mmCIF file with all atom_site columns, C-alpha atoms in Angstrom:
data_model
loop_
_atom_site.group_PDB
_atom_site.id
_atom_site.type_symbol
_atom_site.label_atom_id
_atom_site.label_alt_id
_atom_site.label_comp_id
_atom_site.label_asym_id
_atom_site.label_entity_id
_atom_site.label_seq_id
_atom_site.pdbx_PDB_ins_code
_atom_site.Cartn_x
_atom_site.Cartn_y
_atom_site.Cartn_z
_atom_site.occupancy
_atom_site.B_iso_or_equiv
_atom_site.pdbx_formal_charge
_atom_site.auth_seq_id
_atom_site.auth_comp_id
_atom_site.auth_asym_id
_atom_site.auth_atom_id
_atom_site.pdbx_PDB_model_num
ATOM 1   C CA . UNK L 1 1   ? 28.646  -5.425  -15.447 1.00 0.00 ? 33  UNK L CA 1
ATOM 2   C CA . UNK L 1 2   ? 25.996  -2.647  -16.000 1.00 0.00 ? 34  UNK L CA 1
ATOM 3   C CA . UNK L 1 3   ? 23.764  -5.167  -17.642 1.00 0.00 ? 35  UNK L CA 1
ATOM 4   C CA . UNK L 1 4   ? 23.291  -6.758  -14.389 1.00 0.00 ? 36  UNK L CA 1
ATOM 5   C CA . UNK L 1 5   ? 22.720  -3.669  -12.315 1.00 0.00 ? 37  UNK L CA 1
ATOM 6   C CA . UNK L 1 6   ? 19.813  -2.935  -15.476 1.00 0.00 ? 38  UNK L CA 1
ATOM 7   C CA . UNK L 1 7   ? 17.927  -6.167  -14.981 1.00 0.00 ? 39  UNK L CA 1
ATOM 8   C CA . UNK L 1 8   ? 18.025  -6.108  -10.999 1.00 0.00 ? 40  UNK L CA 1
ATOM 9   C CA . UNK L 1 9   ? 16.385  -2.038  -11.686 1.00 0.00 ? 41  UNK L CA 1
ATOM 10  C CA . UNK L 1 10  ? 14.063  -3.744  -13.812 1.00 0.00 ? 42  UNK L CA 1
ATOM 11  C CA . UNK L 1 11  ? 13.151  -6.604  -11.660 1.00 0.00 ? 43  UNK L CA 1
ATOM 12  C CA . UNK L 1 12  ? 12.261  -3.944  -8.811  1.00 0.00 ? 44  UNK L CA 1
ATOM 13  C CA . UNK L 1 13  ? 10.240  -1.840  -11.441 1.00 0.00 ? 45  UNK L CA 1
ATOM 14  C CA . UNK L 1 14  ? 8.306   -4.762  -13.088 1.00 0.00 ? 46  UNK L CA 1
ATOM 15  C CA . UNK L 1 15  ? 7.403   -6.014  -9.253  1.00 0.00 ? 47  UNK L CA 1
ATOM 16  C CA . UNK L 1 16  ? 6.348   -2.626  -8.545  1.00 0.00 ? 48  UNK L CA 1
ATOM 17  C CA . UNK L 1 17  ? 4.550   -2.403  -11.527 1.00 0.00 ? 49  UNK L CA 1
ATOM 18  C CA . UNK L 1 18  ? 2.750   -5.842  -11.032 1.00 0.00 ? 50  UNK L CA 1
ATOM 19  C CA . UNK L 1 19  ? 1.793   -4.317  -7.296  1.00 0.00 ? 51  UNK L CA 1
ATOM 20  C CA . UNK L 1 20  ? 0.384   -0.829  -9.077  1.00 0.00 ? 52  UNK L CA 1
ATOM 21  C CA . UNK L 1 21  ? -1.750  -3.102  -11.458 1.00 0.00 ? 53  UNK L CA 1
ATOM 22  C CA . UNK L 1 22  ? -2.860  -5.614  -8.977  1.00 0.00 ? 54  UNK L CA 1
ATOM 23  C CA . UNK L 1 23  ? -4.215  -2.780  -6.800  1.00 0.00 ? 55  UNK L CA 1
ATOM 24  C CA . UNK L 1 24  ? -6.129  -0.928  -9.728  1.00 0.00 ? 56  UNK L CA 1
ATOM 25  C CA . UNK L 1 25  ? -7.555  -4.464  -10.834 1.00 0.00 ? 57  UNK L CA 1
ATOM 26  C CA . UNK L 1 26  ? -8.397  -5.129  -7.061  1.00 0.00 ? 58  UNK L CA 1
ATOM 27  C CA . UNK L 1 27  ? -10.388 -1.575  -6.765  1.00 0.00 ? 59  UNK L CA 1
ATOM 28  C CA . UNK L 1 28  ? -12.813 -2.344  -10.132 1.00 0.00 ? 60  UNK L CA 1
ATOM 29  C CA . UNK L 1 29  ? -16.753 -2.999  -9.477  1.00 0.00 ? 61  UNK L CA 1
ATOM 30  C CA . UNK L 1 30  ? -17.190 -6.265  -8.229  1.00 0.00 ? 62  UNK L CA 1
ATOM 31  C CA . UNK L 1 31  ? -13.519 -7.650  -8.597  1.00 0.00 ? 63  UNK L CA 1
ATOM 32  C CA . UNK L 1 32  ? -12.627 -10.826 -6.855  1.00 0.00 ? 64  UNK L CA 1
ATOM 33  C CA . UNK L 1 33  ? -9.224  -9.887  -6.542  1.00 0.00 ? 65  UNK L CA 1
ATOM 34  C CA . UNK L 1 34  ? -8.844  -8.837  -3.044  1.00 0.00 ? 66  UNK L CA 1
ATOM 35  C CA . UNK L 1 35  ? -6.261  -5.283  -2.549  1.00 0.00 ? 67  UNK L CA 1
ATOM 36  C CA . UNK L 1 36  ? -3.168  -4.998  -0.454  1.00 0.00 ? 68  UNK L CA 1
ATOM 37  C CA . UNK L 1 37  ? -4.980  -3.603  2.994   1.00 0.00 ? 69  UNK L CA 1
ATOM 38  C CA . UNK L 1 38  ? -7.328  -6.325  2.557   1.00 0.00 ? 70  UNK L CA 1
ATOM 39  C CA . UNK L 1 39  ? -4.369  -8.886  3.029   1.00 0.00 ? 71  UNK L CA 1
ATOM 40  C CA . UNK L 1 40  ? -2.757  -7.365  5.012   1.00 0.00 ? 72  UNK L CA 1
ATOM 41  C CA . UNK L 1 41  ? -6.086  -6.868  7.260   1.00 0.00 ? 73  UNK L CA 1
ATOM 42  C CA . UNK L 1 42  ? -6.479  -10.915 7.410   1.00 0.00 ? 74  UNK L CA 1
ATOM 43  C CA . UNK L 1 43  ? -2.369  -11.158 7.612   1.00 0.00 ? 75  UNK L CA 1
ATOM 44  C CA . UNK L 1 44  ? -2.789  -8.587  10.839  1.00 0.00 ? 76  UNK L CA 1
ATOM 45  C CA . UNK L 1 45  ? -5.657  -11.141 12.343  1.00 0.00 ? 77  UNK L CA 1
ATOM 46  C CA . UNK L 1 46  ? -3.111  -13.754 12.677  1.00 0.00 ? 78  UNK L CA 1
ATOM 47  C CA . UNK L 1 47  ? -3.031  -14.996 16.525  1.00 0.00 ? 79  UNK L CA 1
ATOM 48  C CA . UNK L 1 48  ? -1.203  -17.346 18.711  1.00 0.00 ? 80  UNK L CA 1
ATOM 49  C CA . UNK L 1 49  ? -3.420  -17.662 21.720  1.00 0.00 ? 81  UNK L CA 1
ATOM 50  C CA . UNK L 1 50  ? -4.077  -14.398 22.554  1.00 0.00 ? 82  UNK L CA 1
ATOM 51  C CA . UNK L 1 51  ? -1.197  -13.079 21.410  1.00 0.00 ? 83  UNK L CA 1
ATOM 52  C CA . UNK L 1 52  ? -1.981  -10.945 18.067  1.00 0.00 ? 84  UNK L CA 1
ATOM 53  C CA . UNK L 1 53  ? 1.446   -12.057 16.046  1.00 0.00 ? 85  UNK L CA 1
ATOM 54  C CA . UNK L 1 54  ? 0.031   -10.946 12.723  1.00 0.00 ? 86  UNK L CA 1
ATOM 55  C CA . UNK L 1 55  ? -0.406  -7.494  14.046  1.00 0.00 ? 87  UNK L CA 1
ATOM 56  C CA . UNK L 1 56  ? 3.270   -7.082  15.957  1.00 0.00 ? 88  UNK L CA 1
ATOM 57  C CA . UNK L 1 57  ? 4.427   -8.845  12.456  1.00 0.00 ? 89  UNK L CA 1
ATOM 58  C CA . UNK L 1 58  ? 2.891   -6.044  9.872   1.00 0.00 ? 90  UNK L CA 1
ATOM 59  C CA . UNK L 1 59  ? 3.052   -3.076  12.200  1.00 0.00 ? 91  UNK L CA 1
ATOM 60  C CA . UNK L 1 60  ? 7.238   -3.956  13.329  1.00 0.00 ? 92  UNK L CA 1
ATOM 61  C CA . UNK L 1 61  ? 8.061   -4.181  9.703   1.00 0.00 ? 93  UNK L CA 1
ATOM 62  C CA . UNK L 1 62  ? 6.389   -1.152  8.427   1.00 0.00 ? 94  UNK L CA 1
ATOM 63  C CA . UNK L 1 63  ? 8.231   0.254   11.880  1.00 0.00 ? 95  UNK L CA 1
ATOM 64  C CA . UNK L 1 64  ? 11.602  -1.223  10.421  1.00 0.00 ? 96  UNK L CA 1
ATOM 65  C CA . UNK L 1 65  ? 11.247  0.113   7.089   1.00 0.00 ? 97  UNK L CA 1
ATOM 66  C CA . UNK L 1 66  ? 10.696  3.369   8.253   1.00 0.00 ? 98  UNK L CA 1
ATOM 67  C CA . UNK L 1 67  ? 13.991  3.218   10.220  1.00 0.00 ? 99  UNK L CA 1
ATOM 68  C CA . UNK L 1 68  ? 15.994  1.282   7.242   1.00 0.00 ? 100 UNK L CA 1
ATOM 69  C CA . UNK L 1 69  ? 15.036  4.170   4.453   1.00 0.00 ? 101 UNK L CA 1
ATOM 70  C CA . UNK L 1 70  ? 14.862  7.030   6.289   1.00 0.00 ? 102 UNK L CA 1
ATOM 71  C CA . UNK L 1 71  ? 17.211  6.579   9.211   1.00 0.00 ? 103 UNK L CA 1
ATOM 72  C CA . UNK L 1 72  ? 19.828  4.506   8.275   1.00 0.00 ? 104 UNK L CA 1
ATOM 73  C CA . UNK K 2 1   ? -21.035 1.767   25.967  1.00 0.00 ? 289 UNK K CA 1
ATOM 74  C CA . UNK K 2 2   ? -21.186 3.741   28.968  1.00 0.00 ? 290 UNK K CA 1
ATOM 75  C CA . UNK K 2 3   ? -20.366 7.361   28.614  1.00 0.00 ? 291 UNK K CA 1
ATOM 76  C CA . UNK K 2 4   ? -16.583 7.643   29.336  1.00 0.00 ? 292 UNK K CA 1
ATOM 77  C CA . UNK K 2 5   ? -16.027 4.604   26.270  1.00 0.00 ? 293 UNK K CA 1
ATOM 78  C CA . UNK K 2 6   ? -18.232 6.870   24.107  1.00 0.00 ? 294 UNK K CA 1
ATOM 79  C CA . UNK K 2 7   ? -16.273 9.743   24.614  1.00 0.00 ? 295 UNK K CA 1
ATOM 80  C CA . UNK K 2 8   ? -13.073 8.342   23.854  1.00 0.00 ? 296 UNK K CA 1
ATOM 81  C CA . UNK K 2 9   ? -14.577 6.706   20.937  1.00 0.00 ? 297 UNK K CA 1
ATOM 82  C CA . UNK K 2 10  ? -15.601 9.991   19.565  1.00 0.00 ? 298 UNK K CA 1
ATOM 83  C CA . UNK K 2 11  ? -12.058 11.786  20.218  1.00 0.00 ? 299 UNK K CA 1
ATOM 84  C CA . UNK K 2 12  ? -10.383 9.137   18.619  1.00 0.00 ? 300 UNK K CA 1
ATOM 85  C CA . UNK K 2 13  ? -12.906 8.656   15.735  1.00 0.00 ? 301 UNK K CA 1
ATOM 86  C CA . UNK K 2 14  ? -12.257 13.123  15.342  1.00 0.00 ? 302 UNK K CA 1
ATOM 87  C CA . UNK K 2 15  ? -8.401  12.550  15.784  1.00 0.00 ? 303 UNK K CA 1
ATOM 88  C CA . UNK K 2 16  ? -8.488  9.779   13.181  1.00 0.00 ? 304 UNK K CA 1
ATOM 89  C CA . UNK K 2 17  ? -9.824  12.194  10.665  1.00 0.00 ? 305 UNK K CA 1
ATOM 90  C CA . UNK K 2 18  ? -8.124  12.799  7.542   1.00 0.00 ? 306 UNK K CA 1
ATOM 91  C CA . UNK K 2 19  ? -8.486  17.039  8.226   1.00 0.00 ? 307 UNK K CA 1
ATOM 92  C CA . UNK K 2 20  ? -6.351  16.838  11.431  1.00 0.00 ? 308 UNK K CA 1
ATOM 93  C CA . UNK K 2 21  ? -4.023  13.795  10.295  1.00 0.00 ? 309 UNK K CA 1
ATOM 94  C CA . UNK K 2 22  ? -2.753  15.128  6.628   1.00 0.00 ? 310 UNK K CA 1
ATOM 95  C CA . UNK K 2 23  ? -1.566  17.904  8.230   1.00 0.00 ? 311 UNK K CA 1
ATOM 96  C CA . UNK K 2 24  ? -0.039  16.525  11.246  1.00 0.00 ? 312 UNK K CA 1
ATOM 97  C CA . UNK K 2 25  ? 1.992   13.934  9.070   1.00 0.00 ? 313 UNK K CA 1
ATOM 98  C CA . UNK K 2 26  ? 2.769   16.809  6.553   1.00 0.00 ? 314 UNK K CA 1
ATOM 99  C CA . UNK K 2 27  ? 4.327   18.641  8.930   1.00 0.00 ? 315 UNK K CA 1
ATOM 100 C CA . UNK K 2 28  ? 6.523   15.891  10.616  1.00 0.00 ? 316 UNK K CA 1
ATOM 101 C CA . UNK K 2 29  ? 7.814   15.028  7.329   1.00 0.00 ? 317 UNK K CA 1
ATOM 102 C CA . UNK K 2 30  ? 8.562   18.641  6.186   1.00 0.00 ? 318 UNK K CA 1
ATOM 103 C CA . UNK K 2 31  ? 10.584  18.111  9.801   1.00 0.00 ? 319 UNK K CA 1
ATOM 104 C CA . UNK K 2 32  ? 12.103  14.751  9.382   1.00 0.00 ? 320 UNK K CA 1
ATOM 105 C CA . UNK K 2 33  ? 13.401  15.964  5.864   1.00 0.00 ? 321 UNK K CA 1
ATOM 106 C CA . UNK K 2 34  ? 15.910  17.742  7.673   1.00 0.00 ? 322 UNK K CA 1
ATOM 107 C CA . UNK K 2 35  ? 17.660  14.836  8.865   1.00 0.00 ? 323 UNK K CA 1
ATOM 108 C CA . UNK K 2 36  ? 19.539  13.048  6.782   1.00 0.00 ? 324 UNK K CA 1
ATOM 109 C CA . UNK K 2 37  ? 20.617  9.341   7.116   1.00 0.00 ? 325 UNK K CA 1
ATOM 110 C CA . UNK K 2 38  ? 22.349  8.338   10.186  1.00 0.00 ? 326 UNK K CA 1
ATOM 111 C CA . UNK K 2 39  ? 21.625  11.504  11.733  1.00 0.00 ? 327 UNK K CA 1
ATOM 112 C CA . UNK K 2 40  ? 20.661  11.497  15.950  1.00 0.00 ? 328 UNK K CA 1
ATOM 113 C CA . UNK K 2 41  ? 17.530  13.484  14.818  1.00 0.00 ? 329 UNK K CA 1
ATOM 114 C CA . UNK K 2 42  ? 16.276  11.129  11.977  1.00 0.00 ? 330 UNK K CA 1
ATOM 115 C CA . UNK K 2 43  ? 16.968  8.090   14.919  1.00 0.00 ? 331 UNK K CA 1
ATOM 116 C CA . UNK K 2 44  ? 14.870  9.997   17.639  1.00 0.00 ? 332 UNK K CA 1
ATOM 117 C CA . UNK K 2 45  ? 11.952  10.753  14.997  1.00 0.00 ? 333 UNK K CA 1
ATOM 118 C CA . UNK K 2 46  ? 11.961  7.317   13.131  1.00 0.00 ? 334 UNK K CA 1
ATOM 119 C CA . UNK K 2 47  ? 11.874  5.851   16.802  1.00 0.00 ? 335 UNK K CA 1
ATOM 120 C CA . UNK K 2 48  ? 9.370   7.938   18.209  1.00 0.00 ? 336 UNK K CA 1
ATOM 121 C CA . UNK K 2 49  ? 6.849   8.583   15.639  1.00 0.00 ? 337 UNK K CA 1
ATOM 122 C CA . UNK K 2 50  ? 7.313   4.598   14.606  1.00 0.00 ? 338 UNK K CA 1
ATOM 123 C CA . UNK K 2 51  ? 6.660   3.610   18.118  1.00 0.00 ? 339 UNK K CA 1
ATOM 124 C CA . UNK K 2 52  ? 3.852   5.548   18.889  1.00 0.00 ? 340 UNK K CA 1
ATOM 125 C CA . UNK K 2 53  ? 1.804   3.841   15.622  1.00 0.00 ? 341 UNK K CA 1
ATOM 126 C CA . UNK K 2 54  ? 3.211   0.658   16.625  1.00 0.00 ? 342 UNK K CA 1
ATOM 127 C CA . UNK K 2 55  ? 1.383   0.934   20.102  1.00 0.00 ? 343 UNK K CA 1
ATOM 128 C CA . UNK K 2 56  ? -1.455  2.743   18.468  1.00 0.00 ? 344 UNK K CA 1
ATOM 129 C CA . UNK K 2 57  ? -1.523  -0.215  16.283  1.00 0.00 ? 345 UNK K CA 1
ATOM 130 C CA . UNK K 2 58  ? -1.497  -2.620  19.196  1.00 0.00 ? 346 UNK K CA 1
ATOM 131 C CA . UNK K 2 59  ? -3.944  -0.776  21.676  1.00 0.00 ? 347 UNK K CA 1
ATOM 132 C CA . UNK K 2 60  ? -7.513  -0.398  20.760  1.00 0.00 ? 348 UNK K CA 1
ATOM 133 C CA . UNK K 2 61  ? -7.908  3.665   20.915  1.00 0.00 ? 349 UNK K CA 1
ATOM 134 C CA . UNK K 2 62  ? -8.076  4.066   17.204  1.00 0.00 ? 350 UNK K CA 1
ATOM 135 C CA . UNK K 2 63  ? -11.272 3.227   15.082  1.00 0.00 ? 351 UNK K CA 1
ATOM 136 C CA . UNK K 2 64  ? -10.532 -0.086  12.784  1.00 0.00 ? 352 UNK K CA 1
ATOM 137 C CA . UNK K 2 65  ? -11.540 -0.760  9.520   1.00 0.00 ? 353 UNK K CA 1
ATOM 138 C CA . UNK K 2 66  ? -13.255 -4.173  8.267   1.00 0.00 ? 354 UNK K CA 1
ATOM 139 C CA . UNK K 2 67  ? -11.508 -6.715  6.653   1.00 0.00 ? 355 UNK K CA 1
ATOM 140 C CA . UNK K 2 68  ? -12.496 -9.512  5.207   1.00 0.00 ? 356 UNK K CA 1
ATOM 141 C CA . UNK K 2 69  ? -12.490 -12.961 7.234   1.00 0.00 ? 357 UNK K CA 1
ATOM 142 C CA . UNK K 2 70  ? -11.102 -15.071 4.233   1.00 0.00 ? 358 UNK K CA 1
ATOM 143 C CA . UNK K 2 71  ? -9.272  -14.107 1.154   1.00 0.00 ? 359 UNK K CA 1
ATOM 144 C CA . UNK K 2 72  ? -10.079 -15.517 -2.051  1.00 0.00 ? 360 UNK K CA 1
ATOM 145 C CA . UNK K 2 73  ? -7.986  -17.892 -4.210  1.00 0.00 ? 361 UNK K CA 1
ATOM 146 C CA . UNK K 2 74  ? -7.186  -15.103 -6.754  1.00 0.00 ? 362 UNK K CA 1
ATOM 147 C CA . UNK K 2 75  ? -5.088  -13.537 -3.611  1.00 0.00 ? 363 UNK K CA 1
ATOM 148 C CA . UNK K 2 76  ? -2.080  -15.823 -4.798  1.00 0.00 ? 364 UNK K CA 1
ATOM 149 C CA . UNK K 2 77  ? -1.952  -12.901 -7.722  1.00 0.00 ? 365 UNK K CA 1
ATOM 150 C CA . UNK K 2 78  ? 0.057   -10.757 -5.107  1.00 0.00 ? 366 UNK K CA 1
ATOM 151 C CA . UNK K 2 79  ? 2.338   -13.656 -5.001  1.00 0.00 ? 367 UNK K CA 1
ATOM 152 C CA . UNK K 2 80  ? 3.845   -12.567 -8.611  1.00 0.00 ? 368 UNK K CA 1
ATOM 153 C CA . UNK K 2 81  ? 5.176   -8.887  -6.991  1.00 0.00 ? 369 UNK K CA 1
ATOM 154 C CA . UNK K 2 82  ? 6.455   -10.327 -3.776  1.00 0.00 ? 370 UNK K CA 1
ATOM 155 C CA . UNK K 2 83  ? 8.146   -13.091 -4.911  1.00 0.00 ? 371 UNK K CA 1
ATOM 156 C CA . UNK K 2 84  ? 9.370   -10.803 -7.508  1.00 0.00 ? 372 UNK K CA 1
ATOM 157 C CA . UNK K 2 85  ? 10.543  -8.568  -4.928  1.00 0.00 ? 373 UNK K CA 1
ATOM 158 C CA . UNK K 2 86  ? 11.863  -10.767 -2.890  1.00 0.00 ? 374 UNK K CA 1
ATOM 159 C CA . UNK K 2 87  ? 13.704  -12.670 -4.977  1.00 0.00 ? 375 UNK K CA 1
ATOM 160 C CA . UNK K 2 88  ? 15.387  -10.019 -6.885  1.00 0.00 ? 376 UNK K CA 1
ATOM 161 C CA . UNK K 2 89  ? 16.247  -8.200  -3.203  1.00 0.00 ? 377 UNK K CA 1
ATOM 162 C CA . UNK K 2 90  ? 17.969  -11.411 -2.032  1.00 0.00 ? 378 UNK K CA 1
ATOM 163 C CA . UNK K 2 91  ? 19.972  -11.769 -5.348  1.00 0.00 ? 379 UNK K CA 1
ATOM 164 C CA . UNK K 2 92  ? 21.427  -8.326  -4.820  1.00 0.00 ? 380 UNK K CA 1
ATOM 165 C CA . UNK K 2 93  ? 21.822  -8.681  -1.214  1.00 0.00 ? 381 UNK K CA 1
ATOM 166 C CA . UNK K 2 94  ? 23.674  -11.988 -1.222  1.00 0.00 ? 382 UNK K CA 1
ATOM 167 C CA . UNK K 2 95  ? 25.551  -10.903 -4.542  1.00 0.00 ? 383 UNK K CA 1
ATOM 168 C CA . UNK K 2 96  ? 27.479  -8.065  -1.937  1.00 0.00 ? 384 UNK K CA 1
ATOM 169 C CA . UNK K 2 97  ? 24.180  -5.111  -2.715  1.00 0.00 ? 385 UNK K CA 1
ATOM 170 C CA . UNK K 2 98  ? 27.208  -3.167  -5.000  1.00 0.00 ? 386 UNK K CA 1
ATOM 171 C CA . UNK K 2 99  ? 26.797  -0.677  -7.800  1.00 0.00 ? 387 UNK K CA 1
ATOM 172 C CA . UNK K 2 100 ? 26.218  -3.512  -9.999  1.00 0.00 ? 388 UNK K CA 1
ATOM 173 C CA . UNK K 2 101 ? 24.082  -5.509  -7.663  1.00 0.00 ? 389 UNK K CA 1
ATOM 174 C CA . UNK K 2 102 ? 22.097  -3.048  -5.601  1.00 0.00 ? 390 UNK K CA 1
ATOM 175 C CA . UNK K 2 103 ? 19.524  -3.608  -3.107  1.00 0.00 ? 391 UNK K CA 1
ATOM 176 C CA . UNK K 2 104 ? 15.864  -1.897  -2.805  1.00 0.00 ? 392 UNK K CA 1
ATOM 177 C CA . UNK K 2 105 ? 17.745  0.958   -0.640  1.00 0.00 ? 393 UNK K CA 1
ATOM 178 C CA . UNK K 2 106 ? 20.998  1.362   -2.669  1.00 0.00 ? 394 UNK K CA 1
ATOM 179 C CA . UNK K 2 107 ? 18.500  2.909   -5.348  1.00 0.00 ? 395 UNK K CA 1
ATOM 180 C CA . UNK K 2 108 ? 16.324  4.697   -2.687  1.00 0.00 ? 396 UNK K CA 1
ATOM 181 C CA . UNK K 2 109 ? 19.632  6.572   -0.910  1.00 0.00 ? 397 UNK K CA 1
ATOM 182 C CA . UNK K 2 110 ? 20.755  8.712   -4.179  1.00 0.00 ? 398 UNK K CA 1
ATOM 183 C CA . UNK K 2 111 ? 16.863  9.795   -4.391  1.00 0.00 ? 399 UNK K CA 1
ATOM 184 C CA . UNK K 2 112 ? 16.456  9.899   -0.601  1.00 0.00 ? 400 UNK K CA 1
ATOM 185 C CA . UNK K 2 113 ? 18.922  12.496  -0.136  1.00 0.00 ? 401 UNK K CA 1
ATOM 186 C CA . UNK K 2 114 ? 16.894  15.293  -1.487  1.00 0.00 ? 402 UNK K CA 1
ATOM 187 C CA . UNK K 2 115 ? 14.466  17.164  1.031   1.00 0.00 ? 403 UNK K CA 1
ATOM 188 C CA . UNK K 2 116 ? 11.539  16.907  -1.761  1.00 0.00 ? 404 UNK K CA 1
ATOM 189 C CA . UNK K 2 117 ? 12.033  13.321  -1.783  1.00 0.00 ? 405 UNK K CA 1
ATOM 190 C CA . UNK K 2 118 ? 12.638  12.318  1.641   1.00 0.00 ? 406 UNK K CA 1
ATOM 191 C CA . UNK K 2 119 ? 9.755   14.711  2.797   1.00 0.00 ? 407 UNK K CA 1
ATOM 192 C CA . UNK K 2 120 ? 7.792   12.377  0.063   1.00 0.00 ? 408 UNK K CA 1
ATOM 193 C CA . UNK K 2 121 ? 8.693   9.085   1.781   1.00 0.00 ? 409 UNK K CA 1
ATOM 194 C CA . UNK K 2 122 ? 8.311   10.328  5.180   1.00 0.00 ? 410 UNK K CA 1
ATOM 195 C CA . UNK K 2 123 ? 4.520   11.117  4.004   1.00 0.00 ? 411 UNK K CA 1
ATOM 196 C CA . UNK K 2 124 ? 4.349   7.925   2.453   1.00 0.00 ? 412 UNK K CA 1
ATOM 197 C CA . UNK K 2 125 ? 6.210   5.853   5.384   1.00 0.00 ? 413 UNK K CA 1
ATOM 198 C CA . UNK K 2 126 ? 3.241   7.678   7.469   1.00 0.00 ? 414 UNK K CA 1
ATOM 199 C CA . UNK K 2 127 ? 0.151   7.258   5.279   1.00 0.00 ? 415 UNK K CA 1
ATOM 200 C CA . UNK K 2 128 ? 1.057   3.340   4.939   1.00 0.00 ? 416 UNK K CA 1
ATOM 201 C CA . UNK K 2 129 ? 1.564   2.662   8.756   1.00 0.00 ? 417 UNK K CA 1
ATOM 202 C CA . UNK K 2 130 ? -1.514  4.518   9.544   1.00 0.00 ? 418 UNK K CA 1
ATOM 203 C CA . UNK K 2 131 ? -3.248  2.443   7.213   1.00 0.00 ? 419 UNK K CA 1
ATOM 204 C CA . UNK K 2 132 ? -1.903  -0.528  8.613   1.00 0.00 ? 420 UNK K CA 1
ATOM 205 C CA . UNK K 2 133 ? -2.622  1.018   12.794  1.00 0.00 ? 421 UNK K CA 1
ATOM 206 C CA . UNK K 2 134 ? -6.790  1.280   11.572  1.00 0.00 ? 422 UNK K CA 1
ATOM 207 C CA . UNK K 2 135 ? -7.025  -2.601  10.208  1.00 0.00 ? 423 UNK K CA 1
#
């Protein structure tokens, strides 16, 4: 059914859109609402011993998504 | 710092600058654009270019930006998109990611297969992982 293919594109677009308005909230004067490359700054600090997991995490998924879109 | 540190400091700091990077990742998208999907060339470019941030990323010769140490309880807020994302992705994916359940890149493809487009998300794809190499 169409219907369902309609609410799935408009699940992606209202998560999208929540993302768009967090970040402009997050960039006002003095808001408390940290942005995206702030978490994903303290996501990246993540560390198991001295191995920086958080950081091989973020930067292999942004690696993979890059292949997935644009290469396969 | 002795002198050698400094120096690389300062060639990374002046190869880190938005004059020389915009047009470097301008011009490897107008170049990945060529290849479309499943192509040898997009492979060898998505690999290359995606490995070289990734040990960028993992080796300290680019300048970082600060982050903060802790992240404040109104962080959960980015819960709402991701979960939204997430959940709506895995619907479609376990639902068969068909015309009438499609997945994130089932959408992206049809647009992806323009050069303007795919030239766009290469930029993008770029601007986002370098963003991600300097924290």
């Amino acid at each position: 059914m169409i219907v369902v293919r309609e609410l799935a594109i408009a699940g992606f677009l209202g998560a999208f859109g929540a993302a768009l308005g967090l970040e402009w909230a997050a960039r006002r004067p003095g808001s408390r609402i940290p942005s995206l490359a702030a978490i994903c700054g303290v996501a990246m600090r993540y560390r198991i011993g001295r191995l920086p997991v958080g950081r091989i995490v973020m930067l292999g998924f942004c690696w993979w998504l890059g292949w997935h879109f644009l290469a396969r | 710092m002795d002198q050698s540190s400094h120096i690389t400091a300062e060639i990374s700091g002046a190869r880190a600058r938005p004059l020389v990077l915009v047009p470097v990742f301008a011009l490897i998208s107008l170049a990945g654009a060529l290849f479309p999907s499943f192509s040898l060339g997009a492979e060898v470019l998505v690999v290359a270019v995606g490995g070289t941030l990734f040990w960028l990323g993992l080796s300290d010769r680019t300048p970082r930006r600060s982050s903060p140490d802790r992240l404040s309880a109104r962080a959960r807020w980015w819960l709402v998109p991701g979960l939204t994302l997430g959940v709506v992705e895995a619907i479609n994916f376990f639902a068969g990611s068909t015309l009438e359940h499609p997945t994130l890149s089932n959408l992206a493809d049809p647009i992806l297969e323009g050069y303007l487009a795919r030239a766009a998300a290469y930029f993008g794809w770029l601007t986002a992982y370098w963003g991600l190499v300097r924290r």
